[in-house]
Coordinates of N, CA and C in Angstrom, one line a residue:
X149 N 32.2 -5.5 7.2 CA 30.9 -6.1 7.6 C 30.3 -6.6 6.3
X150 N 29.6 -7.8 6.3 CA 29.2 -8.2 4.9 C 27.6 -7.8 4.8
X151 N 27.0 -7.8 3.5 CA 25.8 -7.0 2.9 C 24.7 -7.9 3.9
X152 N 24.2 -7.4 4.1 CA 23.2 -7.8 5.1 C 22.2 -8.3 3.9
X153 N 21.5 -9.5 3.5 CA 20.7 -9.9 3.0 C 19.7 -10.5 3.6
X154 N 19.2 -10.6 5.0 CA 18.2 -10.5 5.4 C 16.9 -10.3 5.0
X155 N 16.5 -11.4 4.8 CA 14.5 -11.2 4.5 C 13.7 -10.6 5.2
X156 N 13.9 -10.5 6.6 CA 13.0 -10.2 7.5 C 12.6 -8.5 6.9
X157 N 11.0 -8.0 7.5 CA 10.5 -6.7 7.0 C 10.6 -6.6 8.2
X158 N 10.9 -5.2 8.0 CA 10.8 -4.2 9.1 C 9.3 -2.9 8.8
X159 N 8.7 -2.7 9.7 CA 7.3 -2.1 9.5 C 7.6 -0.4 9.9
X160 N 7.0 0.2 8.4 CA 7.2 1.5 9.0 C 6.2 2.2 8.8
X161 N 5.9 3.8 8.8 CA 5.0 4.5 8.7 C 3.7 4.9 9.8
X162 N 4.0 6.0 9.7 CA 3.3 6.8 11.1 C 1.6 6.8 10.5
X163 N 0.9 6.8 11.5 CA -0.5 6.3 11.8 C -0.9 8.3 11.3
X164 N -0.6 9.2 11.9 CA -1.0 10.3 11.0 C 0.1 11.2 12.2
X165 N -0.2 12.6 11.9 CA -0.3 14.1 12.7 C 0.0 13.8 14.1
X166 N -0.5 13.0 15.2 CA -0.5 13.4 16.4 C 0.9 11.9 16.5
X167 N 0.7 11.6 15.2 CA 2.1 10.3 16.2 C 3.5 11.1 15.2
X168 N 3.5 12.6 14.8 CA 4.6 13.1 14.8 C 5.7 13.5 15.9
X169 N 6.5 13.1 15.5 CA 7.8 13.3 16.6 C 8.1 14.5 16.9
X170 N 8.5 15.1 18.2 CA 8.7 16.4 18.7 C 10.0 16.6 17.9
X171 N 9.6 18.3 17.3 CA 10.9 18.9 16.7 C 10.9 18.4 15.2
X172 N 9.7 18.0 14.4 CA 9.5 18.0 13.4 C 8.5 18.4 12.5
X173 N 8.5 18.5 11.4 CA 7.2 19.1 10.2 C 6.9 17.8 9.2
X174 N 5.8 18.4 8.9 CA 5.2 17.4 7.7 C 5.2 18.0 6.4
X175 N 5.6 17.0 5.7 CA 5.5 17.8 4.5 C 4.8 16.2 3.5
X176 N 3.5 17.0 2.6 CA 2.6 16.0 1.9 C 2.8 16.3 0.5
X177 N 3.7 15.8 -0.3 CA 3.3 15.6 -1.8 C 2.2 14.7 -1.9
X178 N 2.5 15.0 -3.9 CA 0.7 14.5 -3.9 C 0.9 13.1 -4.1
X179 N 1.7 12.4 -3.8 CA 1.7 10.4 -3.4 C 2.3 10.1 -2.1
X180 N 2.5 10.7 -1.2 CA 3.0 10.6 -0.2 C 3.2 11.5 0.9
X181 N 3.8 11.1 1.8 CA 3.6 12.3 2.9 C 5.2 11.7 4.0
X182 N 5.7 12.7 4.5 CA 7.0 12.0 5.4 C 7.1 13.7 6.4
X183 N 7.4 13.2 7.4 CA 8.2 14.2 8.4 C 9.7 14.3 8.5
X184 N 10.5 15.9 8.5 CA 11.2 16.2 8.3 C 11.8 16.5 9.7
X185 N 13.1 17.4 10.0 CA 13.3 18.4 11.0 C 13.1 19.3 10.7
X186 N 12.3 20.4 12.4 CA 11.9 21.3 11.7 C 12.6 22.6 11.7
X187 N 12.9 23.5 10.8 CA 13.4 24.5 10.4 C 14.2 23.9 9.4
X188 N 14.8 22.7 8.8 CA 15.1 22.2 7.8 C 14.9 23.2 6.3
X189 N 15.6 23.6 5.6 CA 15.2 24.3 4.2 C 14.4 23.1 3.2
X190 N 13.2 24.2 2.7 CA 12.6 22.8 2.2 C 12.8 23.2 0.3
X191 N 13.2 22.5 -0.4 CA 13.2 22.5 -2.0 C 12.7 22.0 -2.6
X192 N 11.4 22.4 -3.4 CA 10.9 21.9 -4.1 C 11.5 22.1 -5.6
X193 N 11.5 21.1 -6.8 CA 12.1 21.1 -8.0 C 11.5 20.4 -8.8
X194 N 11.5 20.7 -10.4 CA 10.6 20.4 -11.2 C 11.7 18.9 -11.5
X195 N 12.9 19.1 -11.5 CA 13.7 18.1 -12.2 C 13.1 16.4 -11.5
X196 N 12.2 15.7 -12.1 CA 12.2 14.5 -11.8 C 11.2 14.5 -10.4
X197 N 10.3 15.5 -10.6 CA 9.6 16.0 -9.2 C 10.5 15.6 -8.0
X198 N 11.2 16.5 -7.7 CA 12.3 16.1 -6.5 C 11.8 17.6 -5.6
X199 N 11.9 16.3 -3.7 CA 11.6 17.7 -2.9 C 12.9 17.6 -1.7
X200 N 13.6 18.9 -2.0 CA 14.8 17.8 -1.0 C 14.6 19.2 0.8
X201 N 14.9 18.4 1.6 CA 15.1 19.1 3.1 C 16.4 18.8 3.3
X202 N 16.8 20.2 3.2 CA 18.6 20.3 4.3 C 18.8 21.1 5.3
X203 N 19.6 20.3 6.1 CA 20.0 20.7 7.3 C 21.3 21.7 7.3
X204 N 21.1 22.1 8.5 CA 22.4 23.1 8.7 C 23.8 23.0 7.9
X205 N 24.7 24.1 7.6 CA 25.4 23.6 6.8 C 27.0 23.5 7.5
X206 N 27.8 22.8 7.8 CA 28.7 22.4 8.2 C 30.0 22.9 8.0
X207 N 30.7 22.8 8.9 CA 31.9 23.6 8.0 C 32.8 23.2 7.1
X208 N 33.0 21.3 7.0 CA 33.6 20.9 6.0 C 33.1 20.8 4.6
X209 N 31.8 21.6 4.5 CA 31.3 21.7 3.7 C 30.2 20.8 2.9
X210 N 29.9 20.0 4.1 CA 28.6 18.9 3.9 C 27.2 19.8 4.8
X211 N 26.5 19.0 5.1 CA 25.2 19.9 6.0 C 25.0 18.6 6.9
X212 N 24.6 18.7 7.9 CA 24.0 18.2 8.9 C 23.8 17.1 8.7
X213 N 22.9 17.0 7.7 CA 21.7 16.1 7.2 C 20.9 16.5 6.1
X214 N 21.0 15.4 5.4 CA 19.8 16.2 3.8 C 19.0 14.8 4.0
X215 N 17.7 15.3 3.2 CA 16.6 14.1 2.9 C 16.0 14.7 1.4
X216 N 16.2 13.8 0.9 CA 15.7 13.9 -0.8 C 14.7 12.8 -1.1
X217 N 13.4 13.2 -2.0 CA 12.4 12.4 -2.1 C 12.3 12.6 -3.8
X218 N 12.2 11.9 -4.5 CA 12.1 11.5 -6.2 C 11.1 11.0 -6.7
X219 N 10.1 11.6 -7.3 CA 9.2 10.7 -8.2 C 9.5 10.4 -9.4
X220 N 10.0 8.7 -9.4 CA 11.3 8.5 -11.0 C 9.8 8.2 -12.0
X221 N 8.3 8.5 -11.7 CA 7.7 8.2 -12.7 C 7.4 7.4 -12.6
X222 N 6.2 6.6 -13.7 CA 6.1 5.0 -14.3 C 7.2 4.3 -14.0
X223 N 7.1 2.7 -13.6 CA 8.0 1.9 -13.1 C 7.3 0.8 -14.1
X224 N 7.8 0.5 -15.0 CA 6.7 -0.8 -15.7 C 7.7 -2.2 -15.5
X225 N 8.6 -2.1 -14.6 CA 9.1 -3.7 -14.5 C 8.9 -3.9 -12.6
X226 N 9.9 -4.5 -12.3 CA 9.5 -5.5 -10.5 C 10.6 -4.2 -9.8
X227 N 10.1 -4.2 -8.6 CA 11.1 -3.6 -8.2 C 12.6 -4.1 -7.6
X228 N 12.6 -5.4 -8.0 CA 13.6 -6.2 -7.6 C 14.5 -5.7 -8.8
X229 N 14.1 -5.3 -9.9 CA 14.7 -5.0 -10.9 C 15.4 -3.5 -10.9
X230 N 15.2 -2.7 -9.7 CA 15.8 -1.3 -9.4 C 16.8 -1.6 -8.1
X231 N 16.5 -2.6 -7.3 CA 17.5 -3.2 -6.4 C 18.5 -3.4 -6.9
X232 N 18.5 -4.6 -8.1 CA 19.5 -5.0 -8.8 C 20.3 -3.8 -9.2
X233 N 20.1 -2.9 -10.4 CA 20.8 -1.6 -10.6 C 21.5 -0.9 -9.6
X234 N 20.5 -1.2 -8.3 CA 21.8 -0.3 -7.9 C 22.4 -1.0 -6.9
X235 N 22.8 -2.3 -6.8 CA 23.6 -3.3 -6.3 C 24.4 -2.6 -7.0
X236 N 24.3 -3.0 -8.4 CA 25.3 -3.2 -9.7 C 25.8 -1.9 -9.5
X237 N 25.8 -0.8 -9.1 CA 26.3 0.9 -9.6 C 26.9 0.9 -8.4
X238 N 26.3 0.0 -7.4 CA 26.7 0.7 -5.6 C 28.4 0.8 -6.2
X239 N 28.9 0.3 -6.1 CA 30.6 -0.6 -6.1 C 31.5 0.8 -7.1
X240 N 30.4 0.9 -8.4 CA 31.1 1.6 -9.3 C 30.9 3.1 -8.9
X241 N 29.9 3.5 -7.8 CA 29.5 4.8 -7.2 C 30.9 4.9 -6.0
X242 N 31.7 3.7 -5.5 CA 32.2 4.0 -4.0 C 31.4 3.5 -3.2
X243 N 30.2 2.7 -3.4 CA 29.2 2.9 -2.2 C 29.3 1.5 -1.2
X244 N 29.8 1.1 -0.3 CA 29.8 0.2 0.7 C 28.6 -0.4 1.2
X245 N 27.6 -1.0 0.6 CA 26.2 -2.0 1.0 C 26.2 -2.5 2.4
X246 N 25.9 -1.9 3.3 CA 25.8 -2.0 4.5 C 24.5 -3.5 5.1
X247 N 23.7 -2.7 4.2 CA 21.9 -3.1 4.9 C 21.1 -3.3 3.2
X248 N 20.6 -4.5 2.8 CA 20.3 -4.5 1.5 C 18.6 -5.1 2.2
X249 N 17.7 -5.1 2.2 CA 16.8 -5.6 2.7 C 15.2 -4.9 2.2
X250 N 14.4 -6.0 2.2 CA 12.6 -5.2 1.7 C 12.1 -4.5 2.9
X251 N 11.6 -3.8 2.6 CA 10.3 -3.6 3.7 C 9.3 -3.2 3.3
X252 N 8.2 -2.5 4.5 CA 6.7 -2.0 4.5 C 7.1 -0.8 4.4
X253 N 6.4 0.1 3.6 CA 6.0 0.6 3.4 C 4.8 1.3 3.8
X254 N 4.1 1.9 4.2 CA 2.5 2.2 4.8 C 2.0 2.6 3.6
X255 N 1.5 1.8 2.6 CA 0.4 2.3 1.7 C 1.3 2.1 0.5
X256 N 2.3 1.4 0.4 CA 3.1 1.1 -1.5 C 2.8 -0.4 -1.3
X257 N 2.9 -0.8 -2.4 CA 2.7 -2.4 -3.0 C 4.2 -2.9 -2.5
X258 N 5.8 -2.0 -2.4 CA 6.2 -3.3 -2.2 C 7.3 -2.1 -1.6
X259 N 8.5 -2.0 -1.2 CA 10.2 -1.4 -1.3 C 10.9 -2.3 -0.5
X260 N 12.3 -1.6 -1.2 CA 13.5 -2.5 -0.8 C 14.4 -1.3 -0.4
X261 N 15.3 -1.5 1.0 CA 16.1 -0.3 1.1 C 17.1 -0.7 1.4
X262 N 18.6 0.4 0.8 CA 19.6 -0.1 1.6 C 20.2 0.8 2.0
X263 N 21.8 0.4 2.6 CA 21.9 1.9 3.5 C 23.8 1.6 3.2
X264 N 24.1 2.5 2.6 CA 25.5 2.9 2.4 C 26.6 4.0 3.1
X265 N 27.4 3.2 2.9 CA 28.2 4.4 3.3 C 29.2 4.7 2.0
X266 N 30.3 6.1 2.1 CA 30.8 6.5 0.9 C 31.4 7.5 1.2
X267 N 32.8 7.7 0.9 CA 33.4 9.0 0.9 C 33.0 10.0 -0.2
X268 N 32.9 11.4 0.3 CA 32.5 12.3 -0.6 C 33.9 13.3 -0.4
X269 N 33.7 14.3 -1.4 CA 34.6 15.8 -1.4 C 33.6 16.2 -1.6
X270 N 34.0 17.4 -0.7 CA 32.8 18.6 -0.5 C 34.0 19.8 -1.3
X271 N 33.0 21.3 -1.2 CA 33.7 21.7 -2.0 C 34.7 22.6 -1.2
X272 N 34.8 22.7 0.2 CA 36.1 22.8 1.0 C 37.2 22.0 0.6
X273 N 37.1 20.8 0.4 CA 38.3 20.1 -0.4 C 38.2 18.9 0.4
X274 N 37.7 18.9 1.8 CA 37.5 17.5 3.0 C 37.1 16.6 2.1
X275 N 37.4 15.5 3.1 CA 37.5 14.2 2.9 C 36.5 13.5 3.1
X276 N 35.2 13.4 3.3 CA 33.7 12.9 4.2 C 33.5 11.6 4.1
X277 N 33.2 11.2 5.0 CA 32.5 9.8 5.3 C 31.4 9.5 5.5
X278 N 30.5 9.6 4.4 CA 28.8 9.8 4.7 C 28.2 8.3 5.0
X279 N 27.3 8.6 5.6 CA 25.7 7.3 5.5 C 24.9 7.5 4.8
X280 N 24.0 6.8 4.3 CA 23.1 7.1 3.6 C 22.3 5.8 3.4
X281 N 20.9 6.5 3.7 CA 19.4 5.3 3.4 C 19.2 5.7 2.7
X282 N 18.7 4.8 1.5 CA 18.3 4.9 0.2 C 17.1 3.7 0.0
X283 N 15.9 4.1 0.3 CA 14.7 3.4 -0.1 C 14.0 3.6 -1.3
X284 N 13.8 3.1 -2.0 CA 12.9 2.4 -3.4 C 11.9 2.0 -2.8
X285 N 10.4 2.9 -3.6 CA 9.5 2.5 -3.1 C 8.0 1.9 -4.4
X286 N 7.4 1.0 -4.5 CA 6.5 1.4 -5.7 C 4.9 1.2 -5.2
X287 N 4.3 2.1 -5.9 CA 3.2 2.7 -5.4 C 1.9 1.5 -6.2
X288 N 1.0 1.5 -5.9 CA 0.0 1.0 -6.2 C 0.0 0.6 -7.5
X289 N -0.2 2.6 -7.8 CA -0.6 2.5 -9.5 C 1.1 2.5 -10.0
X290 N 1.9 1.7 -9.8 CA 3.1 1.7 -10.3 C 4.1 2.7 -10.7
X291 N 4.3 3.5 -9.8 CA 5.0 5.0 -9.4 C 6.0 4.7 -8.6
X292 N 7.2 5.0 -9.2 CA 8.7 4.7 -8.6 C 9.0 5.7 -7.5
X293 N 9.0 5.7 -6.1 CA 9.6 6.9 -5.3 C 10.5 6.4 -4.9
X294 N 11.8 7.1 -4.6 CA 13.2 6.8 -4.1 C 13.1 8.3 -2.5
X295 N 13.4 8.0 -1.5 CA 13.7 8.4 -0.4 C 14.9 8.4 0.1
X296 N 16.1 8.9 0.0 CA 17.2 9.5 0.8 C 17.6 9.7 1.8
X297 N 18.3 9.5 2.6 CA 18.5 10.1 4.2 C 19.9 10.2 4.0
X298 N 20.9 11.0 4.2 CA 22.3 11.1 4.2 C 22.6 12.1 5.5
X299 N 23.6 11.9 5.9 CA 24.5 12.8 6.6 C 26.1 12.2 7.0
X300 N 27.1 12.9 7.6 CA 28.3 12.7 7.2 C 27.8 11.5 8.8
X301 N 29.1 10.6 8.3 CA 28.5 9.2 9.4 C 28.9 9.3 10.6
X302 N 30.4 10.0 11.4 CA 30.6 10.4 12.4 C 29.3 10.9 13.1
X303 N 28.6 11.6 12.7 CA 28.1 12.3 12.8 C 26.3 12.3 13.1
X304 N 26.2 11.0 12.1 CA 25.0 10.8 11.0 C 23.9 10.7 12.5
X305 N 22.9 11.0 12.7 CA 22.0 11.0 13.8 C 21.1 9.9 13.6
X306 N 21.0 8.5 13.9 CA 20.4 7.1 13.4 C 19.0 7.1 14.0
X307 N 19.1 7.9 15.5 CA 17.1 8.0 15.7 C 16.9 9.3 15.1
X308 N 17.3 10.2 14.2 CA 16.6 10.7 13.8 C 16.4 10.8 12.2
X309 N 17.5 9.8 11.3 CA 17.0 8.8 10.7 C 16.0 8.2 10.3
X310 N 15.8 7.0 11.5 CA 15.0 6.1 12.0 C 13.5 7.0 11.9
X311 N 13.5 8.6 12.2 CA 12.2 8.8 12.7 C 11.6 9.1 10.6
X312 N 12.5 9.6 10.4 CA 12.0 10.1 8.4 C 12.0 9.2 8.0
X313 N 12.8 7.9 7.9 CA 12.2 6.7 7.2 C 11.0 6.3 7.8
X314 N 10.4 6.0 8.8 CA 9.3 5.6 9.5 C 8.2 6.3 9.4
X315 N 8.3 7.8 9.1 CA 7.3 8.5 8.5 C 6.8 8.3 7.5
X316 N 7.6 8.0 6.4 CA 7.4 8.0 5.6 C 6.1 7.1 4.7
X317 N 5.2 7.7 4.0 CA 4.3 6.8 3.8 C 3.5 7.2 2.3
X318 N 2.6 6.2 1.8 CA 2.1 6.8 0.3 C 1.3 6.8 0.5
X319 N 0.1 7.5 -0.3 CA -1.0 8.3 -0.1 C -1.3 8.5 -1.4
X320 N -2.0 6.9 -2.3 CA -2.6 7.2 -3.6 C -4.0 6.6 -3.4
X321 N -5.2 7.5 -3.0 CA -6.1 7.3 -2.9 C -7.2 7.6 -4.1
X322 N -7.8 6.7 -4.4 CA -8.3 6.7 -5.4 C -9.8 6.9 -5.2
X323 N -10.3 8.6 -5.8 CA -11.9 8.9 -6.0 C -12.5 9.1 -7.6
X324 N -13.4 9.4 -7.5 CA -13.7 9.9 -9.0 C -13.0 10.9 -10.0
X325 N -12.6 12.0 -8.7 CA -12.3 12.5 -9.7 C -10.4 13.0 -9.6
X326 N -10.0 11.5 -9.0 CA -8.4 11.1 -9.3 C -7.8 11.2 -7.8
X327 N -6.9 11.5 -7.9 CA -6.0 10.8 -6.3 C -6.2 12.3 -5.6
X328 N -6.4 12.0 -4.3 CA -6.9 13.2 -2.9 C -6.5 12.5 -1.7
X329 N -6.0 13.2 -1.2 CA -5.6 13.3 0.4 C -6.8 13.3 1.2
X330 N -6.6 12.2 1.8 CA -7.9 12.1 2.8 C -7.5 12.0 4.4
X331 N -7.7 13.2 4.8 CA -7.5 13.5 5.9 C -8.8 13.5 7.4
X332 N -8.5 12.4 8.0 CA -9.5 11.8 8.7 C -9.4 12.6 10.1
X333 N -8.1 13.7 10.5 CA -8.2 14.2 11.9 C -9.0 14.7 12.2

């Protein structure tokens, strides 16, 4: 199948709390906010402020599903410019460009996502065939977030997917005395 380069945007991000999907949690860092599955393990890490949720773990030695969120920091160039990089790495990663395409974001200035597939070794020794959405996101005040969705592809659950990328949304609201969560329920 060739790289889907498609302009068209696709619109995402949940309106708040009561349009969460049954059988899921929220979880709010402080630029964003996305829903998970719930009973999911949740990881918070200082490395590169990373919060990752995983799912059950499998026997070939993959898990269900993982979702990883990244704040790569200051972004001082386009974000067309982090697309490119990882066009350029996809190939040298293994990674098969499925879906290369921008979208909305609810509340970032701009992202581009794409969605790969890729053999992995686990450490059973299996052979995996994973999916994986990988969205680039940049925030207002020019703050890089990268969002994750992977699971093995046989397998990979696409409306529930579909429901963590769609959640997903940023939340840099600006008061006096610096960025706050403004919660209107």
């Amino acid at each position: 199948m060739p790289v889907s380069l498609v302009m068209a945007v696709s619109a995402c991000g949940a309106a708040g709390a009561g349009d969460r999907p049954s059988g899921f949690e929220e979880y709010k860092g402080d630029l964003y906010r996305v829903d998970y599955p719930a009973g999911w393990l949740v990881r918070e890490t200082d490395e590169r402020a990373t919060v990752e949720f995983n799912g059950p773990d499998r026997k070939d030695g993959t898990r269900d599903g993982e979702v990883r969120i990244t704040d790569w920091g200051d972004w001082n160039t386009a974000l067309r410019d982090k697309a490119m990089q990882f066009r350029t790495a996809a190939p040298r990663s293994g990674y098969r460009i499925e879906e290369d395409v921008p979208v909305i974001v609810n509340g970032a200035q701009e992202a581009h996502r794409f969605v790969v597939s890729y053999d992995a070794r686990t450490v059973t020794g299996a052979k995996v065939r994973m999916r994986m959405t990988d969205t680039f996101v940049l925030t207002g005040e020019r703050v890089l977030l990268e969002l994750v969705v992977r699971a093995p592809k046989e397998s990979a659950d696409l409306e529930r997917t579909k429901k963590i990328v769609d959640s997903f949304q940023v939340k840099e609201e600006k008061a006096w005395f610096g960025f706050e969560w403004l919660d209107l329920d």
